[in-house]
Amino acid sequence: MDTVLVTGATGTVGSALIPALQARGSTVRAMTRGRPVDGVETAIADLRDPASVAAALKGVDAVFLNSPSAPDAAELQIQFANLARDAGVNRLVLLSQYAARADSPVRFLRWHAEVEAHVEKIGLDYTVLRPNLYMQALLNFSATIAQGFFAAPIGAAAVSVIDTRDISAAAAAVLTSSGHSGRTYTLTGPRAVTHTEIAAALSAATGRDIAFHDAPADQFAAALTGLLPAWQIGGLVEDYAHYARGEAAEVHTSVADLTGRPARDLTDFALDYAAAFAAL
């Protein structure tokens, strides 16, 4: 039975990946910065502390690499990949981002592309997962959605948004089966939807009128000022400009191909999370 180290184990993707791996018969070691995870071995480690990461990697067969958003995330992930190689890990599955490329105007996509390029050349058995915009990102708008609206600088562009539970299921499939070495999978939902269509789905699920308002990028950034650091606000503005240009609307079948079942639709997400968008 393989032992899989899951980084970001308390995050949205990692927390769903753990039971998915257990269901497939893997032994899971959860890597966190301090909070233990029930039901599995927990390795307390920090990506900024190589010695703690090296200890977490001992005896591991495969790793799932994801990390919190940070201005030095690429550097930290590259360092982790090198430590995994040095520890004799057999397989690394990297959580990247839809449309990652080195010359992208979006800083997050450039950072992900830098990590992808590194893992391709260090001799590890690797697989890259490139998910599109998370449906669960809508939870960040829950405060205004509870008041009946949400706003973003995206206009009428459609995005093939994906439920993070499907990302976890796809990652579990890749980590526990063969034939994925050197492959890159783009992960999307089953259709591309506009934010107006998202508002309609949330309205139907909650039984309340929820509207979407297109917002200028500067207003969007101003609303986030004081809540997020400047580098992250700048990155989100670039992300939404990328969406608004219609660059994130392609639909891929990778979730169904890897897991054997269709990706969740937006309407499934809206019904499952309706309580999170309840009126204040």
PDB file of C-alpha atoms in Angstrom:
ATOM      1  CA  MET A   1       0.000   0.000   0.000  1.00  0.00           C
ATOM      2  CA  ASP A   2       1.490   3.362  -1.061  1.00  0.00           C
ATOM      3  CA  THR A   3       1.919   6.220   1.379  1.00  0.00           C
ATOM      4  CA  VAL A   4       0.883   9.583  -0.068  1.00  0.00           C
ATOM      5  CA  LEU A   5       1.923  12.891   1.483  1.00  0.00           C
ATOM      6  CA  VAL A   6      -0.757  15.549   0.988  1.00  0.00           C
ATOM      7  CA  THR A   7       0.457  19.130   1.303  1.00  0.00           C
ATOM      8  CA  GLY A   8      -2.141  21.782   2.012  1.00  0.00           C
ATOM      9  CA  ALA A   9      -4.032  19.057   3.822  1.00  0.00           C
ATOM     10  CA  THR A  10      -6.424  21.409   5.607  1.00  0.00           C
ATOM     11  CA  GLY A  11      -7.259  23.369   2.450  1.00  0.00           C
ATOM     12  CA  THR A  12     -10.281  23.012   0.200  1.00  0.00           C
ATOM     13  CA  VAL A  13      -8.667  20.550  -2.216  1.00  0.00           C
ATOM     14  CA  GLY A  14      -6.418  18.735   0.258  1.00  0.00           C
ATOM     15  CA  SER A  15      -9.136  18.070   2.818  1.00  0.00           C
ATOM     16  CA  ALA A  16     -11.291  16.356   0.192  1.00  0.00           C
ATOM     17  CA  LEU A  17      -8.325  14.525  -1.305  1.00  0.00           C
ATOM     18  CA  ILE A  18      -7.540  12.683   1.934  1.00  0.00           C
ATOM     19  CA  PRO A  19     -10.766  10.621   2.093  1.00  0.00           C
ATOM     20  CA  ALA A  20     -10.645  10.109  -1.662  1.00  0.00           C
ATOM     21  CA  LEU A  21      -7.188   8.549  -1.333  1.00  0.00           C
ATOM     22  CA  GLN A  22      -8.252   6.436   1.631  1.00  0.00           C
ATOM     23  CA  ALA A  23     -11.205   5.151  -0.372  1.00  0.00           C
ATOM     24  CA  ARG A  24      -8.718   3.980  -2.991  1.00  0.00           C
ATOM     25  CA  GLY A  25      -6.640   2.120  -0.401  1.00  0.00           C
ATOM     26  CA  SER A  26      -3.760   4.547   0.096  1.00  0.00           C
ATOM     27  CA  THR A  27      -2.110   5.372   3.391  1.00  0.00           C
ATOM     28  CA  VAL A  28      -2.224   9.146   3.804  1.00  0.00           C
ATOM     29  CA  ARG A  29       0.159  11.430   5.635  1.00  0.00           C
ATOM     30  CA  ALA A  30      -1.260  14.945   5.970  1.00  0.00           C
ATOM     31  CA  MET A  31       1.238  17.792   5.970  1.00  0.00           C
ATOM     32  CA  THR A  32       0.099  20.846   7.913  1.00  0.00           C
ATOM     33  CA  ARG A  33       1.716  23.769   9.671  1.00  0.00           C
ATOM     34  CA  GLY A  34       0.249  22.820  13.044  1.00  0.00           C
ATOM     35  CA  ARG A  35      -3.346  21.649  12.939  1.00  0.00           C
ATOM     36  CA  PRO A  36      -3.669  17.852  13.155  1.00  0.00           C
ATOM     37  CA  VAL A  37      -5.974  16.062  10.717  1.00  0.00           C
ATOM     38  CA  ASP A  38      -8.307  13.453  12.162  1.00  0.00           C
ATOM     39  CA  GLY A  39      -8.024   9.893  10.923  1.00  0.00           C
ATOM     40  CA  VAL A  40      -4.574  10.098   9.323  1.00  0.00           C
ATOM     41  CA  GLU A  41      -0.964  10.579  10.338  1.00  0.00           C
ATOM     42  CA  THR A  42      -0.149  14.291  10.490  1.00  0.00           C
ATOM     43  CA  ALA A  43       3.320  15.636   9.672  1.00  0.00           C
ATOM     44  CA  ILE A  44       3.877  19.116  11.048  1.00  0.00           C
ATOM     45  CA  ALA A  45       5.992  20.931   8.486  1.00  0.00           C
ATOM     46  CA  ASP A  46       6.338  24.294   6.793  1.00  0.00           C
ATOM     47  CA  LEU A  47       7.374  24.821   3.178  1.00  0.00           C
ATOM     48  CA  ARG A  48       9.688  27.573   4.427  1.00  0.00           C
ATOM     49  CA  ASP A  49      11.497  25.065   6.689  1.00  0.00           C
ATOM     50  CA  PRO A  50      13.329  22.514   4.469  1.00  0.00           C
ATOM     51  CA  ALA A  51      14.321  20.321   7.421  1.00  0.00           C
ATOM     52  CA  SER A  52      10.695  19.885   8.477  1.00  0.00           C
ATOM     53  CA  VAL A  53       9.682  19.090   4.877  1.00  0.00           C
ATOM     54  CA  ALA A  54      12.486  16.519   4.551  1.00  0.00           C
ATOM     55  CA  ALA A  55      11.251  14.829   7.723  1.00  0.00           C
ATOM     56  CA  ALA A  56       7.668  14.786   6.398  1.00  0.00           C
ATOM     57  CA  LEU A  57       8.876  13.128   3.172  1.00  0.00           C
ATOM     58  CA  LYS A  58      10.588  10.156   4.849  1.00  0.00           C
ATOM     59  CA  GLY A  59       9.056   6.860   3.744  1.00  0.00           C
ATOM     60  CA  VAL A  60       6.645   8.503   1.311  1.00  0.00           C
ATOM     61  CA  ASP A  61       5.897   6.954  -2.093  1.00  0.00           C
ATOM     62  CA  ALA A  62       3.979   9.823  -3.697  1.00  0.00           C
ATOM     63  CA  VAL A  63       3.207  13.469  -2.982  1.00  0.00           C
ATOM     64  CA  PHE A  64       0.469  15.920  -3.827  1.00  0.00           C
ATOM     65  CA  LEU A  65       1.963  19.398  -4.078  1.00  0.00           C
ATOM     66  CA  ASN A  66      -0.206  22.400  -3.442  1.00  0.00           C
ATOM     67  CA  SER A  67       0.583  25.491  -1.420  1.00  0.00           C
ATOM     68  CA  PRO A  68      -1.114  28.646  -0.190  1.00  0.00           C
ATOM     69  CA  SER A  69      -0.979  31.646  -2.469  1.00  0.00           C
ATOM     70  CA  ALA A  70       2.152  33.624  -1.693  1.00  0.00           C
ATOM     71  CA  PRO A  71       4.504  35.890  -3.662  1.00  0.00           C
ATOM     72  CA  ASP A  72       7.241  33.275  -3.338  1.00  0.00           C
ATOM     73  CA  ALA A  73       4.983  30.260  -3.942  1.00  0.00           C
ATOM     74  CA  ALA A  74       6.938  29.150  -7.022  1.00  0.00           C
ATOM     75  CA  GLU A  75      10.236  29.214  -5.138  1.00  0.00           C
ATOM     76  CA  LEU A  76       8.749  27.221  -2.250  1.00  0.00           C
ATOM     77  CA  GLN A  77       7.189  24.626  -4.544  1.00  0.00           C
ATOM     78  CA  ILE A  78      10.425  24.194  -6.486  1.00  0.00           C
ATOM     79  CA  GLN A  79      12.293  23.688  -3.227  1.00  0.00           C
ATOM     80  CA  PHE A  80       9.707  21.091  -2.168  1.00  0.00           C
ATOM     81  CA  ALA A  81      10.027  19.232  -5.484  1.00  0.00           C
ATOM     82  CA  ASN A  82      13.799  19.046  -5.070  1.00  0.00           C
ATOM     83  CA  LEU A  83      13.428  17.711  -1.538  1.00  0.00           C
ATOM     84  CA  ALA A  84      10.937  15.097  -2.769  1.00  0.00           C
ATOM     85  CA  ARG A  85      13.399  13.978  -5.435  1.00  0.00           C
ATOM     86  CA  ASP A  86      16.215  13.787  -2.892  1.00  0.00           C
ATOM     87  CA  ALA A  87      13.999  11.740  -0.560  1.00  0.00           C
ATOM     88  CA  GLY A  88      13.406   9.131  -3.283  1.00  0.00           C
ATOM     89  CA  VAL A  89       9.717   9.867  -3.772  1.00  0.00           C
ATOM     90  CA  ASN A  90       8.380   7.937  -6.751  1.00  0.00           C
ATOM     91  CA  ARG A  91       5.627  10.261  -7.960  1.00  0.00           C
ATOM     92  CA  LEU A  92       4.725  13.929  -7.666  1.00  0.00           C
ATOM     93  CA  VAL A  93       1.333  15.347  -8.623  1.00  0.00           C
ATOM     94  CA  LEU A  94       1.446  19.125  -8.984  1.00  0.00           C
ATOM     95  CA  LEU A  95      -1.629  21.321  -8.630  1.00  0.00           C
ATOM     96  CA  SER A  96      -1.106  24.086 -11.179  1.00  0.00           C
ATOM     97  CA  GLN A  97      -3.650  26.369 -12.877  1.00  0.00           C
ATOM     98  CA  TYR A  98      -5.628  26.460 -16.114  1.00  0.00           C
ATOM     99  CA  ALA A  99      -3.642  28.087 -18.926  1.00  0.00           C
ATOM    100  CA  ALA A 100      -0.355  28.303 -17.021  1.00  0.00           C
ATOM    101  CA  ARG A 101       2.344  29.597 -19.333  1.00  0.00           C
ATOM    102  CA  ALA A 102       5.638  31.418 -18.937  1.00  0.00           C
ATOM    103  CA  ASP A 103       4.670  34.457 -21.016  1.00  0.00           C
ATOM    104  CA  SER A 104       1.224  34.987 -19.497  1.00  0.00           C
ATOM    105  CA  PRO A 105       0.289  38.523 -18.406  1.00  0.00           C
ATOM    106  CA  VAL A 106      -1.192  36.894 -15.289  1.00  0.00           C
ATOM    107  CA  ARG A 107       1.444  36.563 -12.562  1.00  0.00           C
ATOM    108  CA  PHE A 108      -0.146  33.470 -11.016  1.00  0.00           C
ATOM    109  CA  LEU A 109      -0.024  31.655 -14.375  1.00  0.00           C
ATOM    110  CA  ARG A 110       3.628  32.584 -14.838  1.00  0.00           C
ATOM    111  CA  TRP A 111       4.458  31.311 -11.348  1.00  0.00           C
ATOM    112  CA  HIS A 112       2.693  28.011 -11.989  1.00  0.00           C
ATOM    113  CA  ALA A 113       4.448  27.654 -15.344  1.00  0.00           C
ATOM    114  CA  GLU A 114       7.804  28.142 -13.629  1.00  0.00           C
ATOM    115  CA  VAL A 115       7.105  25.237 -11.255  1.00  0.00           C
ATOM    116  CA  GLU A 116       5.820  23.049 -14.085  1.00  0.00           C
ATOM    117  CA  ALA A 117       8.996  23.669 -16.090  1.00  0.00           C
ATOM    118  CA  HIS A 118      11.119  22.739 -13.085  1.00  0.00           C
ATOM    119  CA  VAL A 119       9.410  19.432 -12.224  1.00  0.00           C
ATOM    120  CA  GLU A 120       9.659  18.395 -15.867  1.00  0.00           C
ATOM    121  CA  LYS A 121      13.454  18.403 -15.728  1.00  0.00           C
ATOM    122  CA  ILE A 122      14.426  17.024 -12.306  1.00  0.00           C
ATOM    123  CA  GLY A 123      13.867  13.362 -13.026  1.00  0.00           C
ATOM    124  CA  LEU A 124      10.754  12.758 -10.941  1.00  0.00           C
ATOM    125  CA  ASP A 125       7.716  10.845 -12.195  1.00  0.00           C
ATOM    126  CA  TYR A 126       5.318  13.781 -12.320  1.00  0.00           C
ATOM    127  CA  THR A 127       1.806  14.727 -13.396  1.00  0.00           C
ATOM    128  CA  VAL A 128       0.379  18.241 -13.662  1.00  0.00           C
ATOM    129  CA  LEU A 129      -3.235  19.138 -12.902  1.00  0.00           C
ATOM    130  CA  ARG A 130      -4.457  22.485 -14.248  1.00  0.00           C
ATOM    131  CA  PRO A 131      -7.858  23.321 -12.758  1.00  0.00           C
ATOM    132  CA  ASN A 132      -9.893  26.309 -13.860  1.00  0.00           C
ATOM    133  CA  LEU A 133     -11.557  28.825 -11.510  1.00  0.00           C
ATOM    134  CA  TYR A 134     -12.923  27.075  -8.422  1.00  0.00           C
ATOM    135  CA  MET A 135     -16.682  27.170  -7.847  1.00  0.00           C
ATOM    136  CA  GLN A 136     -15.815  27.338  -4.149  1.00  0.00           C
ATOM    137  CA  ALA A 137     -14.171  30.724  -4.815  1.00  0.00           C
ATOM    138  CA  LEU A 138     -17.734  32.048  -4.756  1.00  0.00           C
ATOM    139  CA  LEU A 139     -17.659  31.506  -0.993  1.00  0.00           C
ATOM    140  CA  ASN A 140     -15.373  34.561  -0.847  1.00  0.00           C
ATOM    141  CA  PHE A 141     -18.374  36.578  -2.046  1.00  0.00           C
ATOM    142  CA  SER A 142     -20.747  35.051   0.514  1.00  0.00           C
ATOM    143  CA  ALA A 143     -21.084  38.248   2.558  1.00  0.00           C
ATOM    144  CA  THR A 144     -22.436  40.287  -0.347  1.00  0.00           C
ATOM    145  CA  ILE A 145     -24.323  37.332  -1.841  1.00  0.00           C
ATOM    146  CA  ALA A 146     -26.148  37.092   1.474  1.00  0.00           C
ATOM    147  CA  GLN A 147     -27.219  40.691   0.784  1.00  0.00           C
ATOM    148  CA  GLY A 148     -28.396  39.765  -2.718  1.00  0.00           C
ATOM    149  CA  PHE A 149     -25.525  40.559  -5.046  1.00  0.00           C
ATOM    150  CA  PHE A 150     -21.900  39.985  -5.986  1.00  0.00           C
ATOM    151  CA  ALA A 151     -19.588  41.903  -8.309  1.00  0.00           C
ATOM    152  CA  ALA A 152     -16.447  41.236 -10.345  1.00  0.00           C
ATOM    153  CA  PRO A 153     -14.712  42.691 -13.427  1.00  0.00           C
ATOM    154  CA  ILE A 154     -15.626  39.948 -15.885  1.00  0.00           C
ATOM    155  CA  GLY A 155     -18.541  41.222 -17.961  1.00  0.00           C
ATOM    156  CA  ALA A 156     -20.429  38.546 -19.884  1.00  0.00           C
ATOM    157  CA  ALA A 157     -17.465  36.214 -20.373  1.00  0.00           C
ATOM    158  CA  ALA A 158     -18.015  32.544 -19.624  1.00  0.00           C
ATOM    159  CA  VAL A 159     -15.649  30.407 -17.531  1.00  0.00           C
ATOM    160  CA  SER A 160     -15.622  26.605 -17.285  1.00  0.00           C
ATOM    161  CA  VAL A 161     -15.612  26.710 -13.479  1.00  0.00           C
ATOM    162  CA  ILE A 162     -14.884  23.517 -11.562  1.00  0.00           C
ATOM    163  CA  ASP A 163     -15.950  22.136  -8.191  1.00  0.00           C
ATOM    164  CA  THR A 164     -12.908  21.517  -5.967  1.00  0.00           C
ATOM    165  CA  ARG A 165     -14.343  18.142  -5.000  1.00  0.00           C
ATOM    166  CA  ASP A 166     -13.769  17.046  -8.591  1.00  0.00           C
ATOM    167  CA  ILE A 167     -10.188  18.310  -8.471  1.00  0.00           C
ATOM    168  CA  SER A 168      -9.602  16.135  -5.404  1.00  0.00           C
ATOM    169  CA  ALA A 169     -11.204  13.112  -7.057  1.00  0.00           C
ATOM    170  CA  ALA A 170      -9.066  13.580 -10.166  1.00  0.00           C
ATOM    171  CA  ALA A 171      -5.916  13.941  -8.060  1.00  0.00           C
ATOM    172  CA  ALA A 172      -6.741  10.754  -6.144  1.00  0.00           C
ATOM    173  CA  ALA A 173      -7.179   8.886  -9.416  1.00  0.00           C
ATOM    174  CA  VAL A 174      -3.820  10.088 -10.749  1.00  0.00           C
ATOM    175  CA  LEU A 175      -2.013   9.307  -7.480  1.00  0.00           C
ATOM    176  CA  THR A 176      -3.351   5.746  -7.299  1.00  0.00           C
ATOM    177  CA  SER A 177      -3.285   4.539 -10.888  1.00  0.00           C
ATOM    178  CA  SER A 178      -0.753   4.201 -13.685  1.00  0.00           C
ATOM    179  CA  GLY A 179      -0.389   5.828 -17.071  1.00  0.00           C
ATOM    180  CA  HIS A 180      -0.123   9.458 -15.972  1.00  0.00           C
ATOM    181  CA  SER A 181       3.646   9.968 -16.033  1.00  0.00           C
ATOM    182  CA  GLY A 182       4.556  13.246 -17.720  1.00  0.00           C
ATOM    183  CA  ARG A 183       0.910  14.063 -18.463  1.00  0.00           C
ATOM    184  CA  THR A 184      -0.829  17.407 -17.991  1.00  0.00           C
ATOM    185  CA  TYR A 185      -4.577  17.384 -17.370  1.00  0.00           C
ATOM    186  CA  THR A 186      -6.713  20.499 -17.668  1.00  0.00           C
ATOM    187  CA  LEU A 187      -9.614  20.202 -15.238  1.00  0.00           C
ATOM    188  CA  THR A 188     -12.892  22.033 -15.855  1.00  0.00           C
ATOM    189  CA  GLY A 189     -16.557  21.759 -15.106  1.00  0.00           C
ATOM    190  CA  PRO A 190     -18.972  20.333 -17.686  1.00  0.00           C
ATOM    191  CA  ARG A 191     -19.803  23.719 -19.250  1.00  0.00           C
ATOM    192  CA  ALA A 192     -18.699  27.331 -19.353  1.00  0.00           C
ATOM    193  CA  VAL A 193     -20.973  29.728 -17.470  1.00  0.00           C
ATOM    194  CA  THR A 194     -21.234  33.486 -17.121  1.00  0.00           C
ATOM    195  CA  HIS A 195     -21.430  35.169 -13.737  1.00  0.00           C
ATOM    196  CA  THR A 196     -25.029  36.122 -14.568  1.00  0.00           C
ATOM    197  CA  GLU A 197     -25.755  32.405 -14.968  1.00  0.00           C
ATOM    198  CA  ILE A 198     -23.977  31.781 -11.653  1.00  0.00           C
ATOM    199  CA  ALA A 199     -26.264  34.349 -10.002  1.00  0.00           C
ATOM    200  CA  ALA A 200     -29.294  32.588 -11.481  1.00  0.00           C
ATOM    201  CA  ALA A 201     -28.129  29.202 -10.155  1.00  0.00           C
ATOM    202  CA  LEU A 202     -27.557  30.647  -6.681  1.00  0.00           C
ATOM    203  CA  SER A 203     -30.978  32.309  -6.809  1.00  0.00           C
ATOM    204  CA  ALA A 204     -32.657  29.028  -7.678  1.00  0.00           C
ATOM    205  CA  ALA A 205     -30.766  27.133  -4.957  1.00  0.00           C
ATOM    206  CA  THR A 206     -31.368  29.668  -2.181  1.00  0.00           C
ATOM    207  CA  GLY A 207     -34.853  30.810  -3.148  1.00  0.00           C
ATOM    208  CA  ARG A 208     -33.714  34.442  -3.096  1.00  0.00           C
ATOM    209  CA  ASP A 209     -32.985  36.985  -5.808  1.00  0.00           C
ATOM    210  CA  ILE A 210     -29.200  37.247  -6.247  1.00  0.00           C
ATOM    211  CA  ALA A 211     -27.817  39.593  -8.883  1.00  0.00           C
ATOM    212  CA  PHE A 212     -24.427  39.848 -10.535  1.00  0.00           C
ATOM    213  CA  HIS A 213     -22.968  43.296 -11.194  1.00  0.00           C
ATOM    214  CA  ASP A 214     -20.070  43.802 -13.560  1.00  0.00           C
ATOM    215  CA  ALA A 215     -17.556  46.013 -11.770  1.00  0.00           C
ATOM    216  CA  PRO A 216     -14.622  48.038 -13.108  1.00  0.00           C
ATOM    217  CA  ALA A 217     -11.269  46.563 -12.135  1.00  0.00           C
ATOM    218  CA  ASP A 218     -10.350  49.591 -10.024  1.00  0.00           C
ATOM    219  CA  GLN A 219     -13.554  49.302  -7.980  1.00  0.00           C
ATOM    220  CA  PHE A 220     -12.959  45.571  -7.539  1.00  0.00           C
ATOM    221  CA  ALA A 221      -9.427  46.266  -6.323  1.00  0.00           C
ATOM    222  CA  ALA A 222     -10.603  49.039  -4.018  1.00  0.00           C
ATOM    223  CA  ALA A 223     -13.152  46.720  -2.410  1.00  0.00           C
ATOM    224  CA  LEU A 224     -10.358  44.263  -1.574  1.00  0.00           C
ATOM    225  CA  THR A 225      -7.940  46.857  -0.239  1.00  0.00           C
ATOM    226  CA  GLY A 226      -7.259  46.225   3.419  1.00  0.00           C
ATOM    227  CA  LEU A 227      -8.552  42.655   3.116  1.00  0.00           C
ATOM    228  CA  LEU A 228      -5.754  41.251   0.951  1.00  0.00           C
ATOM    229  CA  PRO A 229      -2.128  42.275   0.331  1.00  0.00           C
ATOM    230  CA  ALA A 230      -1.436  44.430  -2.720  1.00  0.00           C
ATOM    231  CA  TRP A 231       0.360  41.655  -4.651  1.00  0.00           C
ATOM    232  CA  GLN A 232      -2.660  39.365  -4.266  1.00  0.00           C
ATOM    233  CA  ILE A 233      -5.136  42.044  -5.300  1.00  0.00           C
ATOM    234  CA  GLY A 234      -3.012  42.748  -8.365  1.00  0.00           C
ATOM    235  CA  GLY A 235      -2.959  39.048  -9.198  1.00  0.00           C
ATOM    236  CA  LEU A 236      -6.725  38.720  -8.859  1.00  0.00           C
ATOM    237  CA  VAL A 237      -7.277  41.718 -11.150  1.00  0.00           C
ATOM    238  CA  GLU A 238      -5.019  40.034 -13.716  1.00  0.00           C
ATOM    239  CA  ASP A 239      -6.914  36.765 -13.246  1.00  0.00           C
ATOM    240  CA  TYR A 240     -10.266  38.448 -13.922  1.00  0.00           C
ATOM    241  CA  ALA A 241      -8.910  40.291 -16.963  1.00  0.00           C
ATOM    242  CA  HIS A 242      -7.875  36.860 -18.267  1.00  0.00           C
ATOM    243  CA  TYR A 243     -11.409  35.546 -17.673  1.00  0.00           C
ATOM    244  CA  ALA A 244     -12.988  38.667 -19.209  1.00  0.00           C
ATOM    245  CA  ARG A 245     -10.969  38.146 -22.386  1.00  0.00           C
ATOM    246  CA  GLY A 246     -12.715  34.801 -22.800  1.00  0.00           C
ATOM    247  CA  GLU A 247      -9.505  32.839 -22.258  1.00  0.00           C
ATOM    248  CA  ALA A 248     -10.920  30.397 -19.697  1.00  0.00           C
ATOM    249  CA  ALA A 249     -14.017  29.041 -21.425  1.00  0.00           C
ATOM    250  CA  GLU A 250     -12.754  25.776 -22.894  1.00  0.00           C
ATOM    251  CA  VAL A 251     -14.361  22.636 -21.521  1.00  0.00           C
ATOM    252  CA  HIS A 252     -12.245  19.520 -21.035  1.00  0.00           C
ATOM    253  CA  THR A 253     -13.327  15.982 -20.211  1.00  0.00           C
ATOM    254  CA  SER A 254     -10.400  15.140 -17.914  1.00  0.00           C
ATOM    255  CA  VAL A 255     -12.514  14.816 -14.741  1.00  0.00           C
ATOM    256  CA  ALA A 256     -14.765  12.227 -16.346  1.00  0.00           C
ATOM    257  CA  ASP A 257     -11.835  10.535 -18.074  1.00  0.00           C
ATOM    258  CA  LEU A 258      -9.917  10.172 -14.790  1.00  0.00           C
ATOM    259  CA  THR A 259     -12.726   9.458 -12.325  1.00  0.00           C
ATOM    260  CA  GLY A 260     -15.271   7.643 -14.491  1.00  0.00           C
ATOM    261  CA  ARG A 261     -18.088  10.102 -13.686  1.00  0.00           C
ATOM    262  CA  PRO A 262     -19.053  13.531 -15.016  1.00  0.00           C
ATOM    263  CA  ALA A 263     -17.792  16.706 -13.399  1.00  0.00           C
ATOM    264  CA  ARG A 264     -20.266  18.418 -11.092  1.00  0.00           C
ATOM    265  CA  ASP A 265     -22.369  21.118 -12.679  1.00  0.00           C
ATOM    266  CA  LEU A 266     -22.754  24.623 -11.234  1.00  0.00           C
ATOM    267  CA  THR A 267     -26.312  23.733 -10.209  1.00  0.00           C
ATOM    268  CA  ASP A 268     -24.986  20.843  -8.085  1.00  0.00           C
ATOM    269  CA  PHE A 269     -22.563  23.183  -6.330  1.00  0.00           C
ATOM    270  CA  ALA A 270     -25.265  25.805  -5.741  1.00  0.00           C
ATOM    271  CA  LEU A 271     -27.609  23.288  -4.111  1.00  0.00           C
ATOM    272  CA  ASP A 272     -24.878  21.720  -1.973  1.00  0.00           C
ATOM    273  CA  TYR A 273     -23.622  25.108  -0.713  1.00  0.00           C
ATOM    274  CA  ALA A 274     -26.915  27.003  -0.540  1.00  0.00           C
ATOM    275  CA  ALA A 275     -26.677  27.375   3.243  1.00  0.00           C
ATOM    276  CA  ALA A 276     -23.349  29.207   2.892  1.00  0.00           C
ATOM    277  CA  PHE A 277     -25.110  31.936   0.915  1.00  0.00           C
ATOM    278  CA  ALA A 278     -28.033  32.351   3.304  1.00  0.00           C
ATOM    279  CA  ALA A 279     -29.370  35.855   3.886  1.00  0.00           C
ATOM    280  CA  LEU A 280     -27.887  37.707   6.856  1.00  0.00           C
TER     281      LEU A 280
END
